[in-house]
Amino acid sequence: MERRVRVRFAPSPTGALHIGGVRTALYNYLFARQHGGDMLLRIEDTDSTRFVPGAEEYILEALDWLGIGIDEGLRMKKGTKEIEAVGNHGPYRQSERREIYHQYVKQLLDSGHAYIAFDTPEELDAKRAEIPNFQYDARSRMQMRNSLTLPADEVQRLIENGEKYVVRFKVEPDEDVHVHDLIRGEVVINSNILDDKVLYKSADDLPTYHLANIVDDHLMEISHVIRGEEWLPSAPLHVLLYRAFGWEETMPEFAHLPLLLKPDGNGKLSKRDGDRLGFPVFPLEFHNQKDGTISSGYRESGYLPEAVINFLALLGWHGTGDQEMYSMDELIKEFSLDRVSKSGAKFDYEKGKWFNHQYLQLKSDEEIAELFMPILESNVKCQKSKAEVAKIVGLVKDRVNFVPELWEQVNFFFVAPTEYDEKSLKKRWKEDSPKHMQELLALLGTVSEEEWHLYHEDKNENGENIMRWHLDDVVMPWIAEHEYGVGIVMNAFRICLVGAARGPHIWNITDILGKEETLCRVRTALEKIQL
């Protein structure tokens, strides 16, 4: 029978959402959208000892920022930071599903697929010391203190007396367990290497991941489980659990995604790699309320969400051609699990910067100005209109990878220089520069305010259309007449206006500064530059 595609992203609220988790969420989302299915968000918070306040809100805000839409489960209420639950399969936090899990723990116990174990941590440590490579399984379970070795009345007495216990799954020995993986093909694991995993702990009255995710995926009618490669060793146990419950016919299909690897060396990408090499491994900046640490995020580092999505999509998946730039709609159309790699993907953070640069160039000057305004206002009280700011960022946007970098490129438009770069002075400020600037001041003073901003279309020596300013027609003949040298005069002029040998075309600068401010900056430079 054809099943409706229903996938889920099920993170734990134990801290910031790792970028590898974001990619898992993205692939689930793309798969669901391509097949006209549903994307669910479930919070797996059964490990109460690792819960971090604020982590749940962080996860949902990160997905919302990236445009990974949630159809069912927990999500951010539109236009707010409030969390809402949507759908008919809730609750969507595992900590709120205790009563549901109780009945399924009982079902496994009653059917003989699970048993109760009272072994204390000390007893387990002693057994590990006694038996090399100890594993709680068919070979060792009859030596332990559990409901398979204790009389039923003793088991009942221990429970009534409040002795802590766990429920373990009873794995039958020497059975080949087949897991069909949509990426890796047929995976066969012999049950002898599986231990009797803990499914429930009386200490906190909560199931472990293994039981909870099977029960939830079944009850929430999940059709495909798309998750990280690190869960592949657990897949045989999950297949056995589906069988034990009698749910094998509706068991979801599995797809285990390749790891994101360190940019250099071997192993899985970690926060330490980001700290060491200077890039974020989390989508948003995260303030850990438990230990007070702050971790950098892609959003706060100036990345655009569409660039992060494009970058992540190609870490482990490839399209049918050589295309690199994909919109979300294009990714939905192109995405296929059969083009997901089996091997890990090196995390090329420089490529991430490249993507951000490309997407920044695709934005209008007005859009970039809107993003830049908070950064601008944090540095200076801006007296310019948004239209003027848009004009300014348009002159330099091709020089930056990130919006925050714009301030270093344009700060002189908003704050007149009070100091002058020593390297620029040493190389560009000549003995005759004060004389040249005095004469230039007098010349520019003859230009009217209207003429100051005039320009017309012209062609360069290659026949290409260029913008030719009226000030060109005033200043260049003067330089030629006196044989001063264009570079000598204009470099000194630039230092007066900018404070260094940088910035866009000089007449773009004078156009934005205006006549009065331009002349004022030249006079100030003549007073302050003393070589």
GROMACS .gro file of N, CA and C in nm, residues 354-496:
model
  429
  354TRP      N    1   3.216   3.127   0.061
  354TRP     CA    2   3.192   3.152  -0.081
  354TRP      C    3   3.043   3.158  -0.110
  355PHE      N    4   2.968   3.062  -0.055
  355PHE     CA    5   2.823   3.063  -0.075
  355PHE      C    6   2.762   3.191  -0.020
  356ASN      N    7   2.807   3.233   0.097
  356ASN     CA    8   2.749   3.353   0.156
  356ASN      C    9   2.777   3.475   0.069
  357HIS      N   10   2.898   3.481   0.014
  357HIS     CA   11   2.933   3.593  -0.076
  357HIS      C   12   2.841   3.594  -0.198
  358GLN      N   13   2.818   3.477  -0.255
  358GLN     CA   14   2.733   3.468  -0.374
  358GLN      C   15   2.592   3.515  -0.344
  359TYR      N   16   2.537   3.471  -0.233
  359TYR     CA   17   2.400   3.509  -0.199
  359TYR      C   18   2.390   3.656  -0.161
  360LEU      N   19   2.496   3.709  -0.103
  360LEU     CA   20   2.497   3.852  -0.069
  360LEU      C   21   2.490   3.936  -0.197
  361GLN      N   22   2.561   3.893  -0.301
  361GLN     CA   23   2.560   3.969  -0.426
  361GLN      C   24   2.424   3.963  -0.496
  362LEU      N   25   2.348   3.859  -0.467
  362LEU     CA   26   2.217   3.845  -0.529
  362LEU      C   27   2.112   3.936  -0.465
  363LYS      N   28   2.141   3.985  -0.346
  363LYS     CA   29   2.046   4.072  -0.277
  363LYS      C   30   2.054   4.214  -0.332
  364SER      N   31   1.943   4.284  -0.327
  364SER     CA   32   1.942   4.424  -0.369
  364SER      C   33   2.016   4.508  -0.266
  365ASP      N   34   2.061   4.626  -0.309
  365ASP     CA   35   2.129   4.716  -0.216
  365ASP      C   36   2.038   4.752  -0.099
  366GLU      N   37   1.909   4.764  -0.126
  366GLU     CA   38   1.812   4.798  -0.022
  366GLU      C   39   1.801   4.686   0.082
  367GLU      N   40   1.802   4.561   0.036
  367GLU     CA   41   1.794   4.447   0.129
  367GLU      C   42   1.919   4.442   0.217
  368ILE      N   43   2.034   4.463   0.155
  368ILE     CA   44   2.159   4.459   0.232
  368ILE      C   45   2.162   4.574   0.332
  369ALA      N   46   2.116   4.692   0.289
  369ALA     CA   47   2.113   4.807   0.380
  369ALA      C   48   2.026   4.778   0.501
  370GLU      N   49   1.914   4.710   0.479
  370GLU     CA   50   1.823   4.674   0.590
  370GLU      C   51   1.894   4.584   0.690
  371LEU      N   52   1.972   4.488   0.638
  371LEU     CA   53   2.048   4.398   0.726
  371LEU      C   54   2.161   4.471   0.796
  372PHE      N   55   2.216   4.572   0.729
  372PHE     CA   56   2.332   4.645   0.781
  372PHE      C   57   2.295   4.750   0.885
  373MET      N   58   2.173   4.802   0.882
  373MET     CA   59   2.134   4.913   0.968
  373MET      C   60   2.161   4.888   1.117
  374PRO      N   61   2.127   4.771   1.173
  374PRO     CA   62   2.156   4.749   1.316
  374PRO      C   63   2.305   4.757   1.347
  375ILE      N   64   2.389   4.707   1.256
  375ILE     CA   65   2.535   4.713   1.275
  375ILE      C   66   2.582   4.857   1.267
  376LEU      N   67   2.530   4.930   1.170
  376LEU     CA   68   2.565   5.070   1.153
  376LEU      C   69   2.528   5.150   1.278
  377GLU      N   70   2.407   5.130   1.326
  377GLU     CA   71   2.359   5.207   1.441
  377GLU      C   72   2.430   5.169   1.571
  378SER      N   73   2.487   5.050   1.576
  378SER     CA   74   2.564   5.011   1.695
  378SER      C   75   2.701   5.078   1.697
  379ASN      N   76   2.744   5.131   1.581
  379ASN     CA   77   2.875   5.197   1.570
  379ASN      C   78   2.867   5.349   1.570
  380VAL      N   79   2.757   5.403   1.517
  380VAL     CA   80   2.748   5.548   1.502
  380VAL      C   81   2.601   5.587   1.490
  381LYS      N   82   2.570   5.708   1.535
  381LYS     CA   83   2.435   5.760   1.515
  381LYS      C   84   2.424   5.806   1.370
  382CYS      N   85   2.349   5.730   1.292
  382CYS     CA   86   2.345   5.752   1.147
  382CYS      C   87   2.255   5.870   1.112
  383GLN      N   88   2.311   5.964   1.035
  383GLN     CA   89   2.235   6.081   0.990
  383GLN      C   90   2.186   6.064   0.846
  384LYS      N   91   2.218   5.953   0.786
  384LYS     CA   92   2.182   5.933   0.645
  384LYS      C   93   2.053   5.852   0.633
  385SER      N   94   1.983   5.872   0.522
  385SER     CA   95   1.860   5.797   0.497
  385SER      C   96   1.893   5.654   0.457
  386LYS      N   97   1.791   5.566   0.459
  386LYS     CA   98   1.813   5.428   0.417
  386LYS      C   99   1.851   5.421   0.269
  387ALA      N  100   1.799   5.513   0.191
  387ALA     CA  101   1.835   5.515   0.048
  387ALA      C  102   1.983   5.547   0.031
  388GLU      N  103   2.035   5.641   0.113
  388GLU     CA  104   2.177   5.675   0.106
  388GLU      C  105   2.263   5.559   0.153
  389VAL      N  106   2.218   5.492   0.260
  389VAL     CA  107   2.291   5.375   0.309
  389VAL      C  108   2.294   5.266   0.203
  390ALA      N  109   2.181   5.246   0.135
  390ALA     CA  110   2.175   5.145   0.028
  390ALA      C  111   2.274   5.179  -0.083
  391LYS      N  112   2.284   5.307  -0.116
  391LYS     CA  113   2.377   5.351  -0.220
  391LYS      C  114   2.521   5.323  -0.179
  392ILE      N  115   2.550   5.346  -0.051
  392ILE     CA  116   2.686   5.324   0.000
  392ILE      C  117   2.723   5.176  -0.003
  393VAL      N  118   2.635   5.090   0.052
  393VAL     CA  119   2.670   4.946   0.058
  393VAL      C  120   2.679   4.888  -0.083
  394GLY      N  121   2.603   4.946  -0.176
  394GLY     CA  122   2.611   4.898  -0.314
  394GLY      C  123   2.747   4.917  -0.376
  395LEU      N  124   2.822   5.015  -0.327
  395LEU     CA  125   2.956   5.042  -0.382
  395LEU      C  126   3.059   4.939  -0.338
  396VAL      N  127   3.034   4.871  -0.225
  396VAL     CA  128   3.139   4.784  -0.168
  396VAL      C  129   3.094   4.642  -0.142
  397LYS      N  130   2.969   4.609  -0.170
  397LYS     CA  131   2.919   4.477  -0.130
  397LYS      C  132   2.996   4.361  -0.195
  398ASP      N  133   3.055   4.387  -0.313
  398ASP     CA  134   3.131   4.280  -0.378
  398ASP      C  135   3.265   4.253  -0.310
  399ARG      N  136   3.300   4.335  -0.211
  399ARG     CA  137   3.428   4.317  -0.141
  399ARG      C  138   3.415   4.239  -0.011
  400VAL      N  139   3.293   4.202   0.026
  400VAL     CA  140   3.274   4.137   0.156
  400VAL      C  141   3.206   4.002   0.138
  401ASN      N  142   3.224   3.916   0.237
  401ASN     CA  143   3.153   3.788   0.243
  401ASN      C  144   3.033   3.795   0.336
  402PHE      N  145   3.040   3.888   0.435
  402PHE     CA  146   2.937   3.895   0.538
  402PHE      C  147   2.895   4.040   0.561
  403VAL      N  148   2.770   4.059   0.597
  403VAL     CA  149   2.717   4.193   0.622
  403VAL      C  150   2.797   4.267   0.730
  404PRO      N  151   2.835   4.204   0.842
  404PRO     CA  152   2.912   4.277   0.944
  404PRO      C  153   3.044   4.334   0.893
  405GLU      N  154   3.100   4.274   0.787
  405GLU     CA  155   3.227   4.324   0.732
  405GLU      C  156   3.209   4.458   0.661
  406LEU      N  157   3.086   4.496   0.633
  406LEU     CA  158   3.061   4.621   0.561
  406LEU      C  159   3.110   4.743   0.639
  407TRP      N  160   3.100   4.738   0.772
  407TRP     CA  161   3.138   4.856   0.852
  407TRP      C  162   3.282   4.897   0.824
  408GLU      N  163   3.373   4.800   0.819
  408GLU     CA  164   3.514   4.831   0.792
  408GLU      C  165   3.533   4.891   0.653
  409GLN      N  166   3.443   4.856   0.562
  409GLN     CA  167   3.454   4.906   0.425
  409GLN      C  168   3.394   5.046   0.408
  410VAL      N  169   3.298   5.082   0.491
  410VAL     CA  170   3.223   5.206   0.467
  410VAL      C  171   3.227   5.304   0.583
  411ASN      N  172   3.299   5.275   0.690
  411ASN     CA  173   3.292   5.359   0.810
  411ASN      C  174   3.326   5.506   0.781
  412PHE      N  175   3.414   5.532   0.686
  412PHE     CA  176   3.456   5.670   0.658
  412PHE      C  177   3.344   5.754   0.597
  413PHE      N  178   3.240   5.688   0.544
  413PHE     CA  179   3.126   5.764   0.492
  413PHE      C  180   3.046   5.829   0.606
  414PHE      N  181   3.058   5.770   0.725
  414PHE     CA  182   2.978   5.814   0.838
  414PHE      C  183   3.058   5.888   0.944
  415VAL      N  184   3.189   5.860   0.950
  415VAL     CA  185   3.276   5.923   1.049
  415VAL      C  186   3.401   5.975   0.977
  416ALA      N  187   3.426   6.104   0.985
  416ALA     CA  188   3.544   6.163   0.921
  416ALA      C  189   3.670   6.111   0.988
  417PRO      N  190   3.774   6.086   0.912
  417PRO     CA  191   3.898   6.035   0.972
  417PRO      C  192   3.962   6.138   1.064
  418THR      N  193   4.013   6.090   1.176
  418THR     CA  194   4.088   6.175   1.270
  418THR      C  195   4.234   6.132   1.275
  419GLU      N  196   4.260   6.013   1.223
  419GLU     CA  197   4.396   5.961   1.214
  419GLU      C  198   4.416   5.910   1.071
  420TYR      N  199   4.539   5.899   1.031
  420TYR     CA  200   4.570   5.862   0.893
  420TYR      C  201   4.668   5.745   0.892
  421ASP      N  202   4.634   5.646   0.813
  421ASP     CA  203   4.711   5.522   0.809
  421ASP      C  204   4.857   5.547   0.773
  422GLU      N  205   4.946   5.500   0.860
  422GLU     CA  206   5.090   5.526   0.842
  422GLU      C  207   5.144   5.464   0.714
  423LYS      N  208   5.104   5.342   0.683
  423LYS     CA  209   5.153   5.276   0.562
  423LYS      C  210   5.109   5.352   0.437
  424SER      N  211   4.983   5.396   0.438
  424SER     CA  212   4.932   5.472   0.323
  424SER      C  213   5.008   5.603   0.307
  425LEU      N  214   5.033   5.671   0.419
  425LEU     CA  215   5.107   5.798   0.414
  425LEU      C  216   5.247   5.778   0.360
  426LYS      N  217   5.311   5.675   0.411
  426LYS     CA  218   5.451   5.650   0.371
  426LYS      C  219   5.460   5.622   0.221
  427LYS      N  220   5.359   5.553   0.167
  427LYS     CA  221   5.365   5.512   0.027
  427LYS      C  222   5.301   5.615  -0.067
  428ARG      N  223   5.196   5.685  -0.020
  428ARG     CA  224   5.114   5.767  -0.111
  428ARG      C  225   5.125   5.918  -0.089
  429TRP      N  226   5.167   5.960   0.029
  429TRP     CA  227   5.173   6.104   0.058
  429TRP      C  228   5.314   6.154   0.024
  430LYS      N  229   5.321   6.237  -0.079
  430LYS     CA  230   5.451   6.282  -0.128
  430LYS      C  231   5.485   6.422  -0.073
  431GLU      N  232   5.606   6.463  -0.101
  431GLU     CA  233   5.655   6.593  -0.053
  431GLU      C  234   5.567   6.708  -0.104
  432ASP      N  235   5.520   6.694  -0.230
  432ASP     CA  236   5.439   6.801  -0.289
  432ASP      C  237   5.289   6.785  -0.261
  433SER      N  238   5.250   6.680  -0.187
  433SER     CA  239   5.106   6.656  -0.165
  433SER      C  240   5.035   6.772  -0.097
  434PRO      N  241   5.093   6.836   0.007
  434PRO     CA  242   5.024   6.952   0.066
  434PRO      C  243   4.996   7.061  -0.037
  435LYS      N  244   5.094   7.091  -0.122
  435LYS     CA  245   5.077   7.193  -0.227
  435LYS      C  246   4.965   7.152  -0.323
  436HIS      N  247   4.968   7.024  -0.366
  436HIS     CA  248   4.865   6.975  -0.458
  436HIS      C  249   4.726   6.987  -0.397
  437MET      N  250   4.715   6.952  -0.267
  437MET     CA  251   4.584   6.954  -0.202
  437MET      C  252   4.533   7.097  -0.184
  438GLN      N  253   4.623   7.191  -0.158
  438GLN     CA  254   4.583   7.332  -0.148
  438GLN      C  255   4.526   7.380  -0.281
  439GLU      N  256   4.591   7.346  -0.388
  439GLU     CA  257   4.544   7.387  -0.521
  439GLU      C  258   4.413   7.318  -0.557
  440LEU      N  259   4.405   7.188  -0.519
  440LEU     CA  260   4.282   7.113  -0.547
  440LEU      C  261   4.164   7.172  -0.471
  441LEU      N  262   4.189   7.214  -0.348
  441LEU     CA  263   4.085   7.281  -0.269
  441LEU      C  264   4.029   7.402  -0.344
  442ALA      N  265   4.118   7.482  -0.392
  442ALA     CA  266   4.077   7.603  -0.464
  442ALA      C  267   3.998   7.568  -0.590
  443LEU      N  268   4.045   7.466  -0.662
  443LEU     CA  269   3.979   7.424  -0.785
  443LEU      C  270   3.839   7.371  -0.759
  444LEU      N  271   3.828   7.281  -0.659
  444LEU     CA  272   3.697   7.221  -0.628
  444LEU      C  273   3.600   7.325  -0.574
  445GLY      N  274   3.654   7.429  -0.510
  445GLY     CA  275   3.568   7.536  -0.458
  445GLY      C  276   3.494   7.609  -0.567
  446THR      N  277   3.542   7.601  -0.692
  446THR     CA  278   3.477   7.671  -0.803
  446THR      C  279   3.360   7.591  -0.861
  447VAL      N  280   3.347   7.465  -0.819
  447VAL     CA  281   3.241   7.378  -0.872
  447VAL      C  282   3.112   7.404  -0.796
  448SER      N  283   3.003   7.423  -0.866
  448SER     CA  284   2.875   7.448  -0.798
  448SER      C  285   2.822   7.319  -0.734
  449GLU      N  286   2.729   7.334  -0.642
  449GLU     CA  287   2.670   7.218  -0.573
  449GLU      C  288   2.599   7.127  -0.673
  450GLU      N  289   2.535   7.186  -0.773
  450GLU     CA  290   2.465   7.105  -0.873
  450GLU      C  291   2.564   7.028  -0.959
  451GLU      N  292   2.670   7.097  -1.003
  451GLU     CA  293   2.770   7.032  -1.087
  451GLU      C  294   2.844   6.920  -1.013
  452TRP      N  295   2.854   6.935  -0.881
  452TRP     CA  296   2.928   6.838  -0.798
  452TRP      C  297   2.877   6.695  -0.821
  453HIS      N  298   2.749   6.681  -0.842
  453HIS     CA  299   2.689   6.546  -0.849
  453HIS      C  300   2.657   6.503  -0.992
  454LEU      N  301   2.696   6.582  -1.090
  454LEU     CA  302   2.664   6.549  -1.229
  454LEU      C  303   2.755   6.439  -1.284
  455TYR      N  304   2.698   6.355  -1.369
  455TYR     CA  305   2.777   6.254  -1.440
  455TYR      C  306   2.705   6.220  -1.571
  456HIS      N  307   2.776   6.155  -1.660
  456HIS     CA  308   2.716   6.112  -1.785
  456HIS      C  309   2.778   5.980  -1.828
  457GLU      N  310   2.711   5.912  -1.918
  457GLU     CA  311   2.762   5.784  -1.969
  457GLU      C  312   2.873   5.811  -2.070
  458ASP      N  313   2.978   5.730  -2.063
  458ASP     CA  314   3.091   5.743  -2.156
  458ASP      C  315   3.143   5.604  -2.187
  459LYS      N  316   3.243   5.597  -2.270
  459LYS     CA  317   3.305   5.467  -2.300
  459LYS      C  318   3.453   5.473  -2.266
  460ASN      N  319   3.505   5.363  -2.212
  460ASN     CA  320   3.648   5.357  -2.183
  460ASN      C  321   3.726   5.312  -2.306
  461GLU      N  322   3.856   5.289  -2.287
  461GLU     CA  323   3.940   5.254  -2.403
  461GLU      C  324   3.904   5.117  -2.463
  462ASN      N  325   3.831   5.036  -2.388
  462ASN     CA  326   3.787   4.906  -2.439
  462ASN      C  327   3.648   4.911  -2.499
  463GLY      N  328   3.592   5.032  -2.505
  463GLY     CA  329   3.459   5.046  -2.562
  463GLY      C  330   3.346   5.011  -2.468
  464GLU      N  331   3.377   4.992  -2.338
  464GLU     CA  332   3.276   4.957  -2.239
  464GLU      C  333   3.212   5.083  -2.182
  465ASN      N  334   3.083   5.074  -2.153
  465ASN     CA  335   3.012   5.188  -2.095
  465ASN      C  336   3.061   5.213  -1.953
  466ILE      N  337   3.091   5.336  -1.923
  466ILE     CA  338   3.134   5.374  -1.789
  466ILE      C  339   3.062   5.502  -1.748
  467MET      N  340   3.063   5.529  -1.618
  467MET     CA  341   3.008   5.653  -1.565
  467MET      C  342   3.121   5.756  -1.559
  468ARG      N  343   3.102   5.872  -1.623
  468ARG     CA  344   3.205   5.977  -1.620
  468ARG      C  345   3.148   6.097  -1.545
  469TRP      N  346   3.216   6.130  -1.435
  469TRP     CA  347   3.170   6.239  -1.350
  469TRP      C  348   3.215   6.376  -1.404
  470HIS      N  349   3.135   6.477  -1.374
  470HIS     CA  350   3.171   6.615  -1.411
  470HIS      C  351   3.303   6.654  -1.344
  471LEU      N  352   3.327   6.604  -1.222
  471LEU     CA  353   3.451   6.637  -1.152
  471LEU      C  354   3.573   6.584  -1.226
  472ASP      N  355   3.556   6.473  -1.299
  472ASP     CA  356   3.663   6.424  -1.386
  472ASP      C  357   3.703   6.532  -1.488
  473ASP      N  358   3.601   6.593  -1.544
  473ASP     CA  359   3.626   6.693  -1.650
  473ASP      C  360   3.688   6.821  -1.594
  474VAL      N  361   3.675   6.838  -1.460
  474VAL     CA  362   3.735   6.955  -1.396
  474VAL      C  363   3.877   6.925  -1.350
  475VAL      N  364   3.895   6.813  -1.285
  475VAL     CA  365   4.023   6.783  -1.218
  475VAL      C  366   4.128   6.727  -1.314
  476MET      N  367   4.090   6.638  -1.405
  476MET     CA  368   4.190   6.572  -1.490
  476MET      C  369   4.265   6.670  -1.581
  477PRO      N  370   4.197   6.764  -1.644
  477PRO     CA  371   4.273   6.862  -1.726
  477PRO      C  372   4.370   6.945  -1.642
  478TRP      N  373   4.330   6.981  -1.520
  478TRP     CA  374   4.420   7.056  -1.430
  478TRP      C  375   4.546   6.976  -1.399
  479ILE      N  376   4.530   6.845  -1.369
  479ILE     CA  377   4.646   6.759  -1.339
  479ILE      C  378   4.736   6.750  -1.462
  480ALA      N  379   4.675   6.731  -1.577
  480ALA     CA  380   4.753   6.718  -1.701
  480ALA      C  381   4.829   6.847  -1.732
  481GLU      N  382   4.761   6.959  -1.714
  481GLU     CA  383   4.823   7.089  -1.743
  481GLU      C  384   4.947   7.112  -1.660
  482HIS      N  385   4.941   7.070  -1.529
  482HIS     CA  386   5.054   7.093  -1.439
  482HIS      C  387   5.151   6.975  -1.434
  483GLU      N  388   5.116   6.867  -1.508
  483GLU     CA  389   5.201   6.747  -1.513
  483GLU      C  390   5.232   6.694  -1.372
  484TYR      N  391   5.125   6.690  -1.287
  484TYR     CA  392   5.144   6.642  -1.149
  484TYR      C  393   5.144   6.489  -1.140
  485GLY      N  394   5.077   6.424  -1.229
  485GLY     CA  395   5.061   6.279  -1.219
  485GLY      C  396   4.929   6.245  -1.151
  486VAL      N  397   4.842   6.175  -1.223
  486VAL     CA  398   4.708   6.144  -1.170
  486VAL      C  399   4.718   6.065  -1.039
  487GLY      N  400   4.801   5.959  -1.037
  487GLY     CA  401   4.811   5.874  -0.918
  487GLY      C  402   4.859   5.951  -0.797
  488ILE      N  403   4.956   6.040  -0.816
  488ILE     CA  404   5.011   6.116  -0.703
  488ILE      C  405   4.905   6.204  -0.640
  489VAL      N  406   4.829   6.274  -0.722
  489VAL     CA  407   4.726   6.365  -0.670
  489VAL      C  408   4.608   6.288  -0.610
  490MET      N  409   4.557   6.191  -0.685
  490MET     CA  410   4.435   6.124  -0.641
  490MET      C  411   4.457   6.035  -0.520
  491ASN      N  412   4.576   5.976  -0.505
  491ASN     CA  413   4.606   5.897  -0.386
  491ASN      C  414   4.610   5.984  -0.262
  492ALA      N  415   4.671   6.101  -0.273
  492ALA     CA  416   4.675   6.193  -0.160
  492ALA      C  417   4.534   6.242  -0.126
  493PHE      N  418   4.454   6.270  -0.229
  493PHE     CA  419   4.316   6.314  -0.211
  493PHE      C  420   4.235   6.206  -0.137
  494ARG      N  421   4.256   6.082  -0.177
  494ARG     CA  422   4.185   5.970  -0.113
  494ARG      C  423   4.221   5.961   0.035
  495ILE      N  424   4.350   5.977   0.068
  495ILE     CA  425   4.392   5.972   0.209
  495ILE      C  426   4.322   6.081   0.289
  496CYS      N  427   4.306   6.199   0.231
  496CYS     CA  428   4.237   6.309   0.300
  496CYS      C  429   4.093   6.272   0.332
   0.00000   0.00000   0.00000
